[in-house]
Short mmCIF file of C-alpha atoms in Angstrom, two decimals:
data_model
loop_
_atom_site.label_atom_id
_atom_site.label_comp_id
_atom_site.label_asym_id
_atom_site.label_seq_id
_atom_site.Cartn_x
_atom_site.Cartn_y
_atom_site.Cartn_z
CA MET A 15 -1.39 -13.37 -19.26
CA SER A 16 -1.94 -16.14 -21.81
CA LEU A 17 -4.65 -15.98 -24.47
CA ALA A 18 -6.43 -18.95 -22.88
CA ALA A 19 -6.52 -17.21 -19.48
CA ALA A 20 -7.82 -14.03 -21.12
CA LEU A 21 -10.61 -16.03 -22.76
CA VAL A 22 -11.55 -17.59 -19.42
CA ALA A 23 -11.69 -14.13 -17.83
CA VAL A 24 -13.81 -12.69 -20.64
CA ALA A 25 -16.15 -15.69 -20.50
CA ALA A 26 -16.54 -15.21 -16.74
CA GLY A 27 -17.41 -11.56 -17.23
CA LEU A 28 -19.93 -12.22 -20.01
CA LEU A 29 -21.59 -15.04 -18.05
CA THR A 30 -21.88 -12.82 -14.99
CA PHE A 31 -23.43 -9.98 -16.98
CA ALA A 32 -25.89 -12.36 -18.65
CA ILE A 33 -27.02 -13.84 -15.33
CA ALA A 34 -27.26 -10.42 -13.70
CA ALA A 35 -29.38 -9.14 -16.58
CA THR A 36 -31.68 -12.17 -16.83
CA VAL A 37 -31.86 -14.31 -13.68
CA PHE A 38 -31.41 -11.25 -11.44
CA SER A 39 -33.04 -8.73 -13.75
CA HIS A 40 -35.17 -7.52 -10.81
CA HIS A 41 -32.39 -8.28 -8.32
CA SER A 42 -32.27 -11.11 -5.80
CA ALA A 43 -33.92 -11.93 -2.49
CA ASN A 44 -30.95 -10.34 -0.71
CA HIS A 45 -32.14 -6.83 0.18
CA ASP A 46 -28.54 -5.67 0.59
CA GLU A 47 -28.48 -5.10 -3.16
CA GLY A 48 -30.83 -2.14 -2.73
CA VAL A 49 -28.57 -0.65 -0.07
CA TYR A 50 -25.47 -0.74 -2.28
CA LEU A 51 -27.29 0.61 -5.36
CA THR A 52 -28.86 3.41 -3.33
CA GLN A 53 -25.46 4.17 -1.84
CA ALA A 54 -23.95 4.22 -5.34
CA ALA A 55 -26.60 6.71 -6.49
CA LEU A 56 -25.81 8.88 -3.46
CA LEU A 57 -22.11 8.85 -4.28
CA LEU A 58 -22.82 9.95 -7.83
CA GLU A 59 -24.58 12.97 -6.34
CA GLY A 60 -21.55 13.68 -4.17
CA GLN A 61 -23.38 12.65 -1.00
CA LEU A 62 -22.75 10.11 1.73
CA ALA A 63 -26.25 10.33 3.20
CA PHE A 64 -29.79 11.50 2.58
CA HIS A 65 -30.74 14.71 4.34
CA ALA A 66 -34.42 14.02 4.80
CA GLY A 67 -35.05 16.33 7.75
CA PRO A 68 -38.49 15.83 9.31
CA LEU A 69 -39.37 13.30 6.59
CA ALA A 70 -36.75 10.85 7.89
CA ASP A 71 -39.33 8.76 9.75
CA ALA A 72 -41.50 8.44 6.65
CA PHE A 73 -38.62 7.80 4.26
CA HIS A 74 -36.35 5.12 5.71
CA PRO A 75 -34.58 2.76 3.24
CA TRP A 76 -33.56 -0.75 4.25
CA PHE A 77 -30.42 -0.89 6.42
CA PHE A 78 -30.15 2.88 6.69
CA ILE A 79 -29.59 4.68 9.98
CA GLU A 80 -31.59 7.76 11.01
CA ASP A 81 -29.55 10.41 12.78
CA GLY A 82 -31.21 13.78 13.32
CA GLY A 83 -32.91 13.82 9.95
CA ARG A 84 -29.87 12.35 8.20
CA LEU A 85 -30.09 8.85 6.71
CA TYR A 86 -26.89 6.93 5.98
CA PRO A 87 -26.23 3.25 5.08
CA LYS A 88 -24.78 0.73 7.49
CA TYR A 89 -22.22 -0.40 4.91
CA ASN A 90 -18.89 1.16 3.97
CA PRO A 91 -18.90 2.85 0.54
CA VAL A 92 -16.16 1.04 -1.40
CA PRO A 93 -18.33 -1.63 -3.15
CA ALA A 94 -20.97 1.00 -3.87
CA ALA A 95 -18.29 3.28 -5.33
CA MET A 96 -17.25 0.45 -7.67
CA PHE A 97 -20.86 0.05 -8.81
CA ALA A 98 -21.18 3.83 -9.16
CA VAL A 99 -18.35 4.00 -11.71
CA THR A 100 -20.20 2.13 -14.44
CA MET A 101 -23.55 3.45 -13.27
CA GLY A 102 -22.24 6.93 -14.04
CA LEU A 103 -20.34 6.03 -17.22
CA PHE A 104 -22.83 3.71 -18.88
CA GLY A 105 -26.00 3.95 -16.85
CA GLU A 106 -25.58 0.23 -16.15
CA PRO A 107 -23.88 -0.88 -12.91
CA ARG A 108 -23.98 -4.52 -14.05
CA VAL A 109 -20.89 -3.70 -16.10
CA THR A 110 -19.00 -3.51 -12.79
CA LEU A 111 -20.22 -7.01 -11.92
CA ALA A 112 -18.83 -8.29 -15.21
CA VAL A 113 -15.51 -6.48 -14.79
CA VAL A 114 -15.08 -7.78 -11.24
CA ALA A 115 -15.88 -11.36 -12.29
CA ALA A 116 -13.44 -11.17 -15.21
CA GLY A 117 -10.83 -9.55 -12.98
CA ASN A 118 -11.18 -12.21 -10.30
CA ALA A 119 -10.70 -15.00 -12.86
CA ALA A 120 -7.65 -13.25 -14.34
CA LEU A 121 -6.14 -12.61 -10.91
CA VAL A 122 -6.69 -16.22 -9.83
CA TYR A 123 -4.78 -17.22 -12.97
CA LEU A 124 -1.90 -14.86 -12.11
CA LEU A 125 -1.84 -15.99 -8.49
CA GLY A 126 -2.07 -19.65 -9.47
CA SER A 127 0.68 -19.25 -12.07
CA MET A 128 3.05 -17.89 -9.45
CA ALA A 129 2.11 -20.52 -6.88
CA VAL A 130 1.55 -23.71 -8.86
CA GLY A 131 2.59 -23.03 -12.47
CA ARG A 132 0.88 -21.68 -15.59
CA ARG A 133 -1.06 -24.78 -16.60
CA ALA A 134 -2.34 -25.22 -13.08
CA GLY A 135 -3.02 -21.49 -12.89
CA LEU A 136 -5.22 -21.70 -15.98
CA ALA A 137 -7.10 -24.65 -14.48
CA ALA A 138 -7.41 -22.65 -11.24
CA ALA A 139 -9.03 -19.75 -13.12
CA VAL A 140 -11.53 -22.16 -14.67
CA CYS A 141 -12.27 -23.71 -11.26
CA PHE A 142 -12.91 -20.29 -9.76
CA ALA A 143 -15.01 -18.97 -12.63
CA ALA A 144 -17.07 -22.18 -12.80
CA SER A 145 -17.79 -22.38 -9.07
CA PRO A 146 -21.51 -21.89 -8.42
CA MET A 147 -20.77 -19.58 -5.47
CA ALA A 148 -18.61 -17.34 -7.68
CA VAL A 149 -21.20 -17.32 -10.47
CA ALA A 150 -24.20 -16.55 -8.26
CA THR A 151 -22.58 -14.11 -5.84
CA SER A 152 -20.72 -12.20 -8.55
CA SER A 153 -23.98 -11.66 -10.45
CA ALA A 154 -25.64 -9.70 -7.64
CA PHE A 155 -24.85 -6.27 -6.20
CA LEU A 156 -23.16 -7.64 -3.11
CA PRO A 157 -19.73 -6.79 -1.63
CA TYR A 158 -18.12 -10.22 -1.52
CA ALA A 159 -16.78 -10.55 -5.08
CA PRO A 160 -15.58 -6.90 -5.21
CA THR A 161 -13.73 -7.31 -1.90
CA THR A 162 -12.14 -10.53 -3.14
CA PHE A 163 -11.07 -8.60 -6.26
CA LEU A 164 -9.16 -6.17 -4.03
CA ASN A 165 -7.76 -9.01 -1.91
CA LEU A 166 -6.52 -10.80 -5.03
CA ILE A 167 -4.80 -7.65 -6.30
CA PHE A 168 -3.09 -7.47 -2.91
CA ALA A 169 -1.98 -11.12 -3.02
CA VAL A 170 -0.63 -10.93 -6.59
CA ALA A 171 1.16 -7.63 -5.95
CA TYR A 172 2.56 -8.83 -2.62
CA LEU A 173 4.03 -11.97 -4.15
CA ARG A 174 5.47 -9.99 -7.04
CA SER A 175 7.08 -7.58 -4.60
CA VAL A 176 8.76 -10.58 -2.95
CA ARG A 177 9.66 -12.40 -6.15
CA ASP A 178 10.85 -9.41 -8.17
CA ARG A 179 11.92 -7.24 -5.22
CA SER A 180 9.65 -4.52 -6.57
CA LEU A 181 8.80 -1.41 -4.55
CA ARG A 182 6.04 -0.53 -7.02
CA ALA A 183 4.32 -3.88 -6.49
CA ALA A 184 4.69 -3.44 -2.73
CA GLY A 185 2.91 -0.09 -2.96
CA VAL A 186 0.09 -1.56 -5.06
CA ALA A 187 -0.31 -4.33 -2.47
CA GLY A 188 -0.70 -1.76 0.30
CA VAL A 189 -3.30 0.28 -1.57
CA ALA A 190 -5.29 -2.84 -2.51
CA ILE A 191 -5.46 -4.30 0.99
CA GLY A 192 -6.19 -0.84 2.40
CA LEU A 193 -9.18 -0.49 0.07
CA ALA A 194 -10.29 -4.02 0.95
CA PHE A 195 -10.17 -3.03 4.63
CA PHE A 196 -12.26 0.05 3.88
CA ALA A 197 -14.77 -2.19 2.06
CA ARG A 198 -15.01 -5.04 4.60
CA PRO A 199 -12.51 -4.77 7.46
CA TYR A 200 -12.91 -8.25 8.93
CA THR A 201 -12.80 -9.94 5.52
CA ALA A 202 -9.60 -8.08 4.61
CA VAL A 203 -7.91 -8.90 7.91
CA LEU A 204 -8.67 -12.62 7.57
CA PHE A 205 -7.32 -12.72 4.02
CA ALA A 206 -4.21 -10.68 4.82
CA ALA A 207 -3.34 -12.43 8.10
CA PRO A 208 -0.90 -15.04 6.66
CA PHE A 209 0.75 -12.41 4.45
CA ILE A 210 1.20 -10.14 7.47
CA GLY A 211 2.80 -13.03 9.35
CA HIS A 212 5.11 -13.72 6.42
CA ALA A 213 6.08 -10.05 6.14
CA LEU A 214 6.81 -9.77 9.87
CA TRP A 215 9.02 -12.86 9.71
CA ARG A 216 10.99 -11.47 6.77
CA VAL A 217 11.41 -8.10 8.45
CA TRP A 218 12.55 -9.75 11.68
CA SER A 219 15.01 -11.93 9.73
CA ALA A 220 16.39 -8.84 7.98
CA VAL A 221 16.87 -7.09 11.33
CA ARG A 222 18.68 -10.09 12.79
CA ARG A 223 20.90 -10.35 9.72
CA PHE A 224 21.72 -6.66 9.93
CA GLY A 225 22.68 -7.15 13.57
CA VAL A 226 25.00 -10.04 12.72
CA GLU A 227 26.64 -8.13 9.87
CA SER A 228 27.12 -4.99 11.97
CA GLY A 229 28.22 -6.90 15.08
CA THR A 230 25.37 -5.62 17.27
CA SER A 231 22.53 -7.26 19.16
CA THR A 232 19.14 -7.63 17.54
CA PRO A 233 17.49 -4.90 19.72
CA ARG A 234 20.27 -2.44 18.82
CA ALA A 235 20.00 -3.39 15.16
CA PHE A 236 16.27 -2.75 15.33
CA ALA A 237 16.86 0.67 16.89
CA ALA A 238 19.49 1.57 14.28
CA LEU A 239 17.22 0.61 11.42
CA GLY A 240 14.39 2.55 13.04
CA ARG A 241 16.55 5.68 13.05
CA ARG A 242 17.32 5.11 9.38
CA ALA A 243 13.65 4.72 8.58
CA LEU A 244 12.86 8.01 10.30
CA GLY A 245 15.82 9.84 8.76
CA VAL A 246 15.06 12.03 5.76
CA GLY A 247 16.41 10.50 2.57
CA ARG A 248 17.82 7.42 4.30
CA SER A 249 15.11 4.88 3.50
CA GLY A 250 17.26 3.56 0.64
CA GLU A 251 19.76 2.35 3.24
CA LEU A 252 17.24 -0.06 4.74
CA PRO A 253 17.34 -3.77 3.85
CA GLY A 254 15.08 -4.65 0.92
CA PRO A 255 12.39 -6.59 2.84
CA ILE A 256 12.00 -3.74 5.33
CA ARG A 257 11.62 -1.14 2.57
CA ARG A 258 9.09 -3.15 0.61
CA HIS A 259 6.98 -4.51 3.44
CA GLY A 260 7.20 -1.14 5.15
CA LEU A 261 5.77 0.51 2.04
CA THR A 262 2.94 -2.03 1.89
CA ALA A 263 2.20 -1.42 5.57
CA LEU A 264 2.34 2.35 5.08
CA PHE A 265 -0.23 2.44 2.29
CA GLY A 266 -2.41 -0.12 4.02
CA THR A 267 -2.34 1.89 7.23
CA LEU A 268 -3.22 5.08 5.36
CA PHE A 269 -6.45 3.47 4.19
CA VAL A 270 -7.15 2.23 7.69
CA GLY A 271 -6.94 5.91 8.59
CA VAL A 272 -9.37 6.74 5.79
CA THR A 273 -11.75 4.12 7.17
CA LEU A 274 -11.55 5.61 10.66
CA ALA A 275 -12.05 9.10 9.25
CA TYR A 276 -15.18 7.86 7.46
CA ASN A 277 -16.41 6.49 10.78
CA VAL A 278 -15.90 9.91 12.36
CA ARG A 279 -17.81 11.55 9.53
CA MET A 280 -20.74 9.13 9.77
CA THR A 281 -20.96 8.04 13.42
CA GLY A 282 -18.91 10.63 15.26
CA SER A 283 -16.33 8.12 16.53
CA PRO A 284 -13.35 6.56 14.70
CA LEU A 285 -13.90 3.20 16.36
CA VAL A 286 -17.65 2.96 15.82
CA PHE A 287 -18.58 1.61 12.40
CA PRO A 288 -21.98 2.41 10.87
CA TYR A 289 -23.09 -1.23 11.15
CA GLN A 290 -22.52 -0.98 14.92
CA VAL A 291 -24.81 2.03 15.14
CA PHE A 292 -27.48 0.12 13.22
CA ALA A 293 -27.13 -3.04 15.34
CA PRO A 294 -24.53 -2.88 18.14
CA MET A 295 -24.68 -6.68 18.68
CA ASP A 296 -24.19 -7.60 14.99
CA GLY A 297 -20.40 -7.73 14.90
CA PRO A 298 -17.86 -10.51 15.49
CA GLY A 299 -17.97 -12.18 18.87
CA PHE A 300 -19.67 -14.87 20.92
CA GLY A 301 -22.61 -14.59 23.25
CA GLU A 302 -25.80 -12.70 22.48
CA ARG A 303 -25.92 -11.53 18.83
CA ARG A 304 -28.84 -9.48 17.57
CA ILE A 305 -30.10 -7.62 14.48
CA LEU A 306 -33.61 -6.34 13.66
CA GLY A 307 -35.20 -8.22 16.54
CA HIS A 308 -33.50 -11.51 15.59
CA THR A 309 -31.44 -12.76 18.55
CA VAL A 310 -29.14 -15.77 18.88
CA ASP A 311 -26.95 -17.00 21.72
CA TYR A 312 -23.90 -17.59 19.54
CA THR A 313 -21.79 -20.16 21.34
CA LEU A 314 -18.58 -21.84 20.22
CA GLY A 315 -20.54 -25.06 19.74
CA LEU A 316 -23.03 -23.34 17.45
CA ALA A 317 -20.16 -21.68 15.59
CA LEU A 318 -18.46 -25.02 15.00
CA GLU A 319 -21.70 -26.63 13.83
CA SER A 320 -22.62 -23.77 11.50
CA ASN A 321 -19.19 -23.43 9.94
CA ARG A 322 -18.76 -27.18 9.55
CA TYR A 323 -22.02 -27.19 7.63
CA ALA A 324 -20.92 -24.18 5.57
CA LEU A 325 -17.62 -25.85 4.63
CA GLN A 326 -19.50 -29.04 3.78
CA GLU A 327 -21.82 -27.06 1.50
CA ILE A 328 -18.88 -25.43 -0.27
CA ALA A 329 -17.10 -28.75 -0.71
CA THR A 330 -20.13 -30.58 -2.07
CA ARG A 331 -22.27 -27.95 -3.82
CA TRP A 332 -20.68 -24.52 -4.21
CA PHE A 333 -17.16 -25.23 -5.49
CA ALA A 334 -16.58 -26.22 -9.12
CA ALA A 335 -17.73 -29.79 -9.83
CA GLY A 336 -18.71 -30.26 -6.21
CA PRO A 337 -17.03 -33.31 -4.63
CA LEU A 338 -14.88 -33.88 -7.74
CA GLY A 339 -13.49 -30.36 -7.56
CA THR A 340 -12.84 -30.72 -3.85
CA ALA A 341 -11.09 -34.04 -4.47
CA ALA A 342 -8.92 -32.32 -7.11
CA ALA A 343 -8.02 -29.64 -4.53
CA LEU A 344 -7.01 -32.35 -2.03
CA VAL A 345 -4.86 -34.01 -4.70
CA GLY A 346 -3.32 -30.63 -5.46
CA GLY A 347 -2.55 -30.15 -1.79
CA VAL A 348 -0.73 -33.50 -1.70
CA VAL A 349 1.23 -32.60 -4.85
CA ALA A 350 2.17 -29.22 -3.36
CA ALA A 351 3.27 -30.82 -0.09
CA TYR A 352 5.47 -33.25 -2.00
CA GLY A 353 6.96 -30.30 -3.85
CA TRP A 354 7.69 -28.52 -0.57
CA ARG A 355 9.76 -31.48 0.62
CA ALA A 356 11.63 -31.74 -2.67
CA SER A 357 12.51 -28.05 -3.07
CA GLY A 358 15.68 -27.81 -1.01
CA ASP A 359 16.21 -25.17 1.70
CA PRO A 360 13.21 -25.50 4.04
CA ARG A 361 13.26 -21.79 4.85
CA GLY A 362 12.76 -20.73 1.22
CA LEU A 363 11.87 -17.09 0.86
CA LEU A 364 10.63 -16.92 4.42
CA ASP A 365 14.16 -15.79 5.26
CA ASP A 366 15.30 -13.81 2.21
CA GLY A 367 18.74 -12.36 2.75
CA GLU A 368 18.51 -10.27 -0.41
CA THR A 369 21.78 -11.76 -1.59
CA GLY A 370 22.52 -12.85 -5.13
CA PRO A 371 20.35 -12.28 -8.18
CA SER A 372 16.61 -11.85 -8.09
CA PRO A 373 14.68 -15.15 -8.18
CA ASP A 374 13.76 -16.59 -11.57
CA PRO A 375 10.66 -14.71 -12.78
CA ALA A 376 9.12 -18.04 -13.74
CA GLY A 377 9.10 -18.95 -10.06
CA SER A 378 11.75 -20.84 -8.13
CA PRO A 379 10.70 -23.92 -6.15
CA ALA A 380 11.31 -22.04 -2.89
CA PHE A 381 9.15 -19.14 -4.01
CA ARG A 382 6.34 -21.46 -5.08
CA ARG A 383 6.49 -23.19 -1.74
CA THR A 384 6.12 -19.85 0.01
CA ALA A 385 3.20 -18.87 -2.26
CA THR A 386 1.36 -22.15 -1.71
CA LEU A 387 1.96 -21.97 2.04
CA LEU A 388 0.41 -18.51 2.06
CA LEU A 389 -2.62 -19.90 0.20
CA VAL A 390 -2.93 -22.62 2.85
CA GLY A 391 -2.75 -19.83 5.41
CA VAL A 392 -5.62 -18.01 3.70
CA ALA A 393 -7.75 -21.17 3.80
CA VAL A 394 -7.05 -21.62 7.51
CA SER A 395 -7.58 -17.97 8.46
CA VAL A 396 -10.86 -17.70 6.52
CA ALA A 397 -12.22 -20.97 7.95
CA VAL A 398 -11.12 -20.29 11.54
CA GLY A 399 -11.81 -16.56 11.51
CA ASN A 400 -15.41 -17.02 10.42
CA LEU A 401 -16.06 -19.07 13.55
CA TYR A 402 -16.00 -15.76 15.40
CA PHE A 403 -18.73 -14.19 13.25
CA TRP A 404 -22.35 -15.23 13.60
CA GLY A 405 -23.21 -14.17 10.05
CA THR A 406 -22.54 -17.65 8.67
CA HIS A 407 -25.11 -19.13 11.04
CA ASN A 408 -27.55 -16.37 10.11
CA ALA A 409 -27.14 -16.94 6.37
CA LEU A 410 -27.67 -20.69 6.67
CA ALA A 411 -31.00 -20.30 8.52
CA ASP A 412 -32.00 -23.97 8.97
CA LEU A 413 -28.89 -26.14 9.30
CA SER A 414 -30.88 -29.22 8.32
CA ASP A 415 -32.19 -27.73 5.06
CA PRO A 416 -29.71 -26.64 2.35
CA THR A 417 -32.55 -24.89 0.46
CA ASP A 418 -33.24 -22.46 3.32
CA GLY A 419 -31.61 -19.10 4.03
CA LEU A 420 -29.61 -16.72 1.85
CA ALA A 421 -26.82 -19.30 1.59
CA SER A 422 -29.20 -21.45 -0.45
CA LEU A 423 -29.12 -18.73 -3.14
CA PHE A 424 -25.48 -17.66 -3.04
CA GLY A 425 -23.64 -20.28 -1.01
CA PRO A 426 -21.90 -19.54 2.32
CA PHE A 427 -20.78 -16.15 1.00
CA TYR A 428 -18.84 -15.09 4.11
CA HIS A 429 -16.40 -17.83 3.06
CA PHE A 430 -16.15 -16.45 -0.50
CA ASP A 431 -12.37 -15.97 -0.24
CA LEU A 432 -12.03 -19.69 0.41
CA LEU A 433 -12.61 -20.21 -3.31
CA VAL A 434 -9.15 -18.75 -3.97
CA PRO A 435 -7.01 -21.47 -2.32
CA LEU A 436 -9.52 -24.15 -3.32
CA SER A 437 -9.21 -23.08 -6.96
CA ALA A 438 -5.41 -22.86 -6.84
CA PHE A 439 -5.00 -26.34 -5.40
CA GLY A 440 -7.84 -27.67 -7.53
CA GLY A 441 -6.02 -26.36 -10.59
CA LEU A 442 -2.83 -28.08 -9.43
CA GLY A 443 -4.75 -31.33 -8.93
CA VAL A 444 -6.25 -31.09 -12.42
CA ALA A 445 -2.85 -30.34 -13.96
CA ALA A 446 -1.24 -33.24 -12.08
CA ALA A 447 -4.01 -35.60 -13.21
CA GLY A 448 -3.57 -34.41 -16.77
CA ARG A 449 0.17 -35.07 -16.67
CA SER A 450 -0.40 -38.52 -15.20
CA LEU A 451 -2.96 -39.36 -17.87
CA SER A 452 -0.59 -38.16 -20.61
CA CYS A 453 2.17 -40.36 -19.23
CA LEU A 454 -0.14 -43.37 -19.11
CA LEU A 455 -1.30 -42.80 -22.69
CA TYR A 456 2.25 -42.37 -23.88
CA THR A 457 3.35 -45.54 -22.09
CA SER A 458 0.41 -47.47 -23.57
CA LEU A 459 1.19 -46.27 -27.09
CA MET A 460 4.87 -47.10 -26.76
CA ALA A 461 4.22 -50.58 -25.33
#
């Protein structure tokens, strides 16, 4: 990572700590902060729940579930565990907030560098770190920035596993997305969806290629490779994409198993999450949604209206420089699309035959096209996937008043991951504008 990118990351961390310690010195209006800090304190004591016995009715923290004298939080423990680390080491969990903010800025730089180039990656890190939604949300004890941190580790490691054909990076990607799933399952699935599609396509292409090379049909090739995968000591005989994406899937699935085991420990059923016990009608879906006596008939029309408003708020108020930043992201999208058309083989690394030398570590045009397409996929999956969750409508409160609801304090935080592609393309737009301005100045001076 460049010195400039490191300085941006450090500045993001220091700014986050300063805001957390001053503006949010007594925490925010979002009561979820108390849940995560209480959960962190429990974890430091080696506990997942309070055992209050007959006092459970008198002692009932916010968003905790009472179960036979046991009190446990409705949220999964990964964000709280991250807060608990610095709470235990330094007695100050705000250090975690600073580390996560710095890490997110650094990871956006790394991701942007692979997708749109180093200069644009640096501008992307600045766009992310300067976005009001990133600044406000990262400064409170909420799960959105920590989950994005895990999602970004996954994205960077996944792309490096493709670019460098690295098994180690593939394993890191699996662990990161598995932890993100444990933290916030729906958020992780939305972010990972385009990467999963890309991985499946590459695996399917490798199977078809193996069938052609071995003179067998695709189903028989699939069966033969399956036998190799199950054979002891034969995994090295599998095509590269299958080995790497298989390793990512393996580690990711292991943490899905950990999540289900946690559900069994807390609720008694692997498929029942604690939040469902607290409010069975609070999950994704349309129709009647309800939590703490608040009920909404969540229709597709209401979902479209709420999410349109949320995206409008991000574009005009909660992304860096508001409309100017959004305009830069649109310019970056146009520049990227032009680059896709000019980069040769339209398949790119979507159909990697693992032949020839490893791609240029600086990033071949085909690889960058794949990376930017995956970022577009993240933007689409986050925007479309959140239609199915009523939380965005709940956070906005009054759709006619941008100063009402929790979103007025933190932005439409269920769309937090949308800052990643916006920042990447915004950085590309800024870099392209800078190059154009340099050319104009040079032409003027030489005239």
